[in-house]
Every structure is written in C-alpha cells, then in structure tokens.
C-alpha cells in the first residue's frame, strides 16, 4: 500500500518543497512505496514555484523542483495523507489547530525522525543566503532518510 506523506512549512516555497523532493528521492532509493506532496500554513505564495534559491540548492544536489507550485494546507489533507510532517514547531502548532477531530493522520516534526535531533526545527532560510539553503537541504535530507527508513520498517 502506498504511504502518503505531506510536508508542511510556512510559505511552501523553501523548506517543504525541498523536504518533498528529498523524501521522494530517498523513498525511491530504498524502494519504499510512497507518494509525497507539500503545502504551506500560509497562502501568500499560492500558485508560485519554489524560491529560486531553493531551486538552486536542489539543483546543486541533482534534483529539479522547479515544476512544484505552492498551495495552502487544508482540513481535507488530514483525510488524504497518512503522515503530515511539519518543518518547525510553529507549523506543527498551526496543524494541530487545523486538525479535524477524529483525524487518523499522524502528525510529527521532520527532525523527530532523526535520532538525537527530536524536537528540533528546520530553520527558515527565507531571510538568509545561499549557504542557509544548503543547511536546509542537509536537514531535510537527514529527516527524509529517517522518516523513509521508519516507514519502510513499519511496512515490512
Ligand atoms: P518556507 O519559507 O516556510 O520554508 O517556505 C518562507 C517563505 C516565505 C515566507 C516565510 C518563510 N514569507 O514570509 O513570505
């Protein structure tokens, strides 16, 4: 069965598109049957491609995210996805407020899936420079690896 995973940050133009891409690559690498998407808690960037610095950071790591488009998370996402993964604690708090009662979707922070980094945020690189986006890529890759491995283990 395909496990459906949604990554959520604030704008859906920096961190969550990178997490979506890193997770997709990792799932493919380990043979996990998964579908990934991303969304923002805010709607300012709806319909826009990822930030050009995020596109560049992904490209430096061999991944093209230029075709992604931002959207806002909805209450319906809690029915459509098995796992909803927040990039920082503010995103997580917003998702907990939005979550419909009785929703079965599992909520977590991305770095909860990395031993020793539980509870940590993937820092917002929006006001930073290119090097911040490389840190973001490394963080989301680490989180995506841990999450994919855990899901593969749960599936086996
Ligand atoms: P993201 O970064 O949440 O990682 O996509 C941001 C993008 C846009 C804004 C803030 C953070 N903004 O304020 O417009």
mmCIF file of C-alpha atoms and ligand atoms in Angstrom:
data_model
loop_
_atom_site.group_PDB
_atom_site.id
_atom_site.type_symbol
_atom_site.label_atom_id
_atom_site.label_comp_id
_atom_site.label_asym_id
_atom_site.label_seq_id
_atom_site.Cartn_x
_atom_site.Cartn_y
_atom_site.Cartn_z
ATOM 1 C CA UNK A 1 0.000 0.000 0.000
ATOM 2 C CA UNK A 2 1.244 3.462 -0.884
ATOM 3 C CA UNK A 3 2.020 5.605 2.155
ATOM 4 C CA UNK A 4 1.019 9.240 1.595
ATOM 5 C CA UNK A 5 3.168 11.925 3.167
ATOM 6 C CA UNK A 6 2.600 15.702 3.263
ATOM 7 C CA UNK A 7 5.381 18.120 4.279
ATOM 8 C CA UNK A 8 4.259 21.480 5.678
ATOM 9 C CA UNK A 9 6.159 24.737 6.291
ATOM 10 C CA UNK A 10 5.032 28.373 6.340
ATOM 11 C CA UNK A 11 5.251 29.510 2.717
ATOM 12 C CA UNK A 12 5.634 26.214 0.788
ATOM 13 C CA UNK A 13 8.388 27.798 -1.301
ATOM 14 C CA UNK A 14 11.588 26.980 0.656
ATOM 15 C CA UNK A 15 11.680 24.146 3.196
ATOM 16 C CA UNK A 16 8.709 21.890 2.418
ATOM 17 C CA UNK A 17 9.326 21.623 -1.359
ATOM 18 C CA UNK A 18 12.930 20.627 -0.531
ATOM 19 C CA UNK A 19 11.676 18.077 2.024
ATOM 20 C CA UNK A 20 9.190 16.688 -0.503
ATOM 21 C CA UNK A 21 11.954 16.265 -3.102
ATOM 22 C CA UNK A 22 14.453 14.772 -0.652
ATOM 23 C CA UNK A 23 11.841 12.312 0.647
ATOM 24 C CA UNK A 24 10.810 11.268 -2.849
ATOM 25 C CA UNK A 25 14.446 10.597 -3.767
ATOM 26 C CA UNK A 26 15.038 8.630 -0.573
ATOM 27 C CA UNK A 27 11.849 6.569 -0.954
ATOM 28 C CA UNK A 28 12.890 5.662 -4.480
ATOM 29 C CA UNK A 29 16.406 4.779 -3.326
ATOM 30 C CA UNK A 30 15.195 2.326 -0.683
ATOM 31 C CA UNK A 31 12.194 1.009 -2.640
ATOM 32 C CA UNK A 32 9.509 2.465 -0.358
ATOM 33 C CA UNK A 33 6.074 2.728 -1.999
ATOM 34 C CA UNK A 34 5.273 6.349 -1.118
ATOM 35 C CA UNK A 35 3.591 9.458 -2.522
ATOM 36 C CA UNK A 36 4.769 12.892 -1.358
ATOM 37 C CA UNK A 37 3.355 16.401 -1.523
ATOM 38 C CA UNK A 38 3.937 19.687 0.308
ATOM 39 C CA UNK A 39 1.915 22.701 1.434
ATOM 40 C CA UNK A 40 2.195 25.899 3.465
ATOM 41 C CA UNK A 41 0.244 27.035 6.500
ATOM 42 C CA UNK A 42 0.131 30.491 4.846
ATOM 43 C CA UNK A 43 -1.312 31.344 1.443
ATOM 44 C CA UNK A 44 0.893 34.271 0.322
ATOM 45 C CA UNK A 45 2.741 32.231 -2.306
ATOM 46 C CA UNK A 46 -0.142 30.126 -3.618
ATOM 47 C CA UNK A 47 0.481 29.027 -7.228
ATOM 48 C CA UNK A 48 4.111 30.144 -7.197
ATOM 49 C CA UNK A 49 7.165 27.975 -7.923
ATOM 50 C CA UNK A 50 9.690 27.416 -5.124
ATOM 51 C CA UNK A 51 12.043 30.270 -4.169
ATOM 52 C CA UNK A 52 14.846 30.488 -6.766
ATOM 53 C CA UNK A 53 17.420 29.852 -4.005
ATOM 54 C CA UNK A 54 15.622 26.609 -3.070
ATOM 55 C CA UNK A 55 15.507 25.592 -6.742
ATOM 56 C CA UNK A 56 19.267 26.280 -6.951
ATOM 57 C CA UNK A 57 20.068 24.321 -3.771
ATOM 58 C CA UNK A 58 18.092 21.322 -5.052
ATOM 59 C CA UNK A 59 19.819 21.582 -8.409
ATOM 60 C CA UNK A 60 23.234 21.563 -6.709
ATOM 61 C CA UNK A 61 22.133 18.202 -5.309
ATOM 62 C CA UNK A 62 20.872 16.812 -8.593
ATOM 63 C CA UNK A 63 17.132 17.382 -8.050
ATOM 64 C CA UNK A 64 14.779 19.588 -10.103
ATOM 65 C CA UNK A 65 11.998 21.165 -8.022
ATOM 66 C CA UNK A 66 11.166 23.987 -10.462
ATOM 67 C CA UNK A 67 7.874 22.340 -11.503
ATOM 68 C CA UNK A 68 6.387 22.401 -7.994
ATOM 69 C CA UNK A 69 3.716 25.008 -7.138
ATOM 70 C CA UNK A 70 2.818 26.333 -3.700
ATOM 71 C CA UNK A 71 -0.532 25.659 -2.076
ATOM 72 C CA UNK A 72 -2.059 26.117 1.356
ATOM 73 C CA UNK A 73 -2.738 23.147 3.618
ATOM 74 C CA UNK A 74 -6.446 22.270 4.031
ATOM 75 C CA UNK A 75 -8.502 20.311 6.549
ATOM 76 C CA UNK A 76 -9.097 17.788 3.744
ATOM 77 C CA UNK A 77 -5.374 16.999 3.753
ATOM 78 C CA UNK A 78 -5.900 15.273 7.097
ATOM 79 C CA UNK A 79 -8.050 12.675 5.288
ATOM 80 C CA UNK A 80 -5.857 12.351 2.227
ATOM 81 C CA UNK A 81 -2.480 11.837 3.945
ATOM 82 C CA UNK A 82 -1.235 9.167 6.362
ATOM 83 C CA UNK A 83 1.604 11.320 7.659
ATOM 84 C CA UNK A 84 1.707 15.118 7.959
ATOM 85 C CA UNK A 85 5.204 16.332 8.706
ATOM 86 C CA UNK A 86 5.874 19.866 9.978
ATOM 87 C CA UNK A 87 9.174 21.607 9.387
ATOM 88 C CA UNK A 88 9.127 23.627 12.628
ATOM 89 C CA UNK A 89 7.167 23.830 15.876
ATOM 90 C CA UNK A 90 5.071 26.793 14.733
ATOM 91 C CA UNK A 91 3.936 24.814 11.679
ATOM 92 C CA UNK A 92 3.170 21.882 13.991
ATOM 93 C CA UNK A 93 1.090 24.062 16.341
ATOM 94 C CA UNK A 94 -0.849 25.504 13.371
ATOM 95 C CA UNK A 95 -1.521 21.972 12.078
ATOM 96 C CA UNK A 96 -2.734 20.821 15.489
ATOM 97 C CA UNK A 97 -5.230 23.712 15.470
ATOM 98 C CA UNK A 98 -6.418 22.877 11.946
ATOM 99 C CA UNK A 99 -6.688 19.133 12.501
ATOM 100 C CA UNK A 100 -10.311 17.888 12.288
ATOM 101 C CA UNK A 101 -11.490 15.854 15.232
ATOM 102 C CA UNK A 102 -11.051 12.117 14.703
ATOM 103 C CA UNK A 103 -8.392 12.549 12.017
ATOM 104 C CA UNK A 104 -6.189 9.471 11.683
ATOM 105 C CA UNK A 105 -3.270 11.298 10.050
ATOM 106 C CA UNK A 106 -0.090 11.091 12.082
ATOM 107 C CA UNK A 107 1.489 14.482 12.860
ATOM 108 C CA UNK A 108 5.197 14.906 13.549
ATOM 109 C CA UNK A 109 8.165 17.236 13.212
ATOM 110 C CA UNK A 110 10.536 16.248 10.413
ATOM 111 C CA UNK A 111 13.586 16.094 12.669
ATOM 112 C CA UNK A 112 11.721 13.858 15.151
ATOM 113 C CA UNK A 113 12.709 11.143 12.691
ATOM 114 C CA UNK A 114 16.440 11.716 13.265
ATOM 115 C CA UNK A 115 17.999 10.119 16.353
ATOM 116 C CA UNK A 116 19.351 12.854 18.602
ATOM 117 C CA UNK A 117 17.516 15.678 16.792
ATOM 118 C CA UNK A 118 13.990 15.059 18.102
ATOM 119 C CA UNK A 119 12.057 18.282 18.682
ATOM 120 C CA UNK A 120 14.395 20.387 16.534
ATOM 121 C CA UNK A 121 13.178 22.766 13.825
ATOM 122 C CA UNK A 122 14.409 23.013 10.258
ATOM 123 C CA UNK A 123 15.353 26.709 10.380
ATOM 124 C CA UNK A 124 13.591 29.081 7.988
ATOM 125 C CA UNK A 125 16.173 30.099 5.332
ATOM 126 C CA UNK A 126 13.906 32.735 3.721
ATOM 127 C CA UNK A 127 15.831 35.717 5.092
ATOM 128 C CA UNK A 128 19.196 34.014 4.683
ATOM 129 C CA UNK A 129 21.651 33.467 1.860
ATOM 130 C CA UNK A 130 22.550 30.548 -0.377
ATOM 131 C CA UNK A 131 24.534 28.829 2.376
ATOM 132 C CA UNK A 132 21.384 28.730 4.524
ATOM 133 C CA UNK A 133 19.641 26.818 1.765
ATOM 134 C CA UNK A 134 22.456 24.243 1.753
ATOM 135 C CA UNK A 135 21.900 23.779 5.505
ATOM 136 C CA UNK A 136 18.179 23.372 4.781
ATOM 137 C CA UNK A 137 18.926 20.744 2.129
ATOM 138 C CA UNK A 138 21.140 18.808 4.566
ATOM 139 C CA UNK A 139 18.500 18.994 7.320
ATOM 140 C CA UNK A 140 15.596 17.894 5.136
ATOM 141 C CA UNK A 141 17.679 15.091 3.646
ATOM 142 C CA UNK A 142 18.538 13.787 7.109
ATOM 143 C CA UNK A 143 14.876 13.976 8.169
ATOM 144 C CA UNK A 144 13.622 12.405 4.940
ATOM 145 C CA UNK A 145 16.069 9.498 5.340
ATOM 146 C CA UNK A 146 14.955 8.809 8.896
ATOM 147 C CA UNK A 147 11.282 9.058 8.012
ATOM 148 C CA UNK A 148 11.573 6.852 4.899
ATOM 149 C CA UNK A 149 13.502 4.230 6.840
ATOM 150 C CA UNK A 150 10.946 4.220 9.655
ATOM 151 C CA UNK A 151 8.070 3.894 7.193
ATOM 152 C CA UNK A 152 9.847 1.080 5.330
ATOM 153 C CA UNK A 153 10.386 -0.704 8.653
ATOM 154 C CA UNK A 154 6.752 -0.270 9.655
ATOM 155 C CA UNK A 155 5.727 -1.653 6.262
ATOM 156 C CA UNK A 156 7.909 -4.771 6.445
HETATM 157 P P1 LIG B 1 9.184 28.429 3.898
HETATM 158 O O1 LIG B 1 9.896 29.862 3.921
HETATM 159 O O2 LIG B 1 8.170 28.448 5.001
HETATM 160 O O3 LIG B 1 10.302 27.488 4.168
HETATM 161 O O4 LIG B 1 8.574 28.272 2.519
HETATM 162 C C1 LIG B 1 9.196 31.073 3.892
HETATM 163 C C2 LIG B 1 8.701 31.546 2.701
HETATM 164 C C3 LIG B 1 8.033 32.764 2.674
HETATM 165 C C4 LIG B 1 7.874 33.482 3.832
HETATM 166 C C5 LIG B 1 8.375 32.995 5.027
HETATM 167 C C6 LIG B 1 9.031 31.786 5.056
HETATM 168 N N1 LIG B 1 7.215 34.731 3.803
HETATM 169 O O5 LIG B 1 7.165 35.408 4.846
HETATM 170 O O6 LIG B 1 6.696 35.130 2.752
#
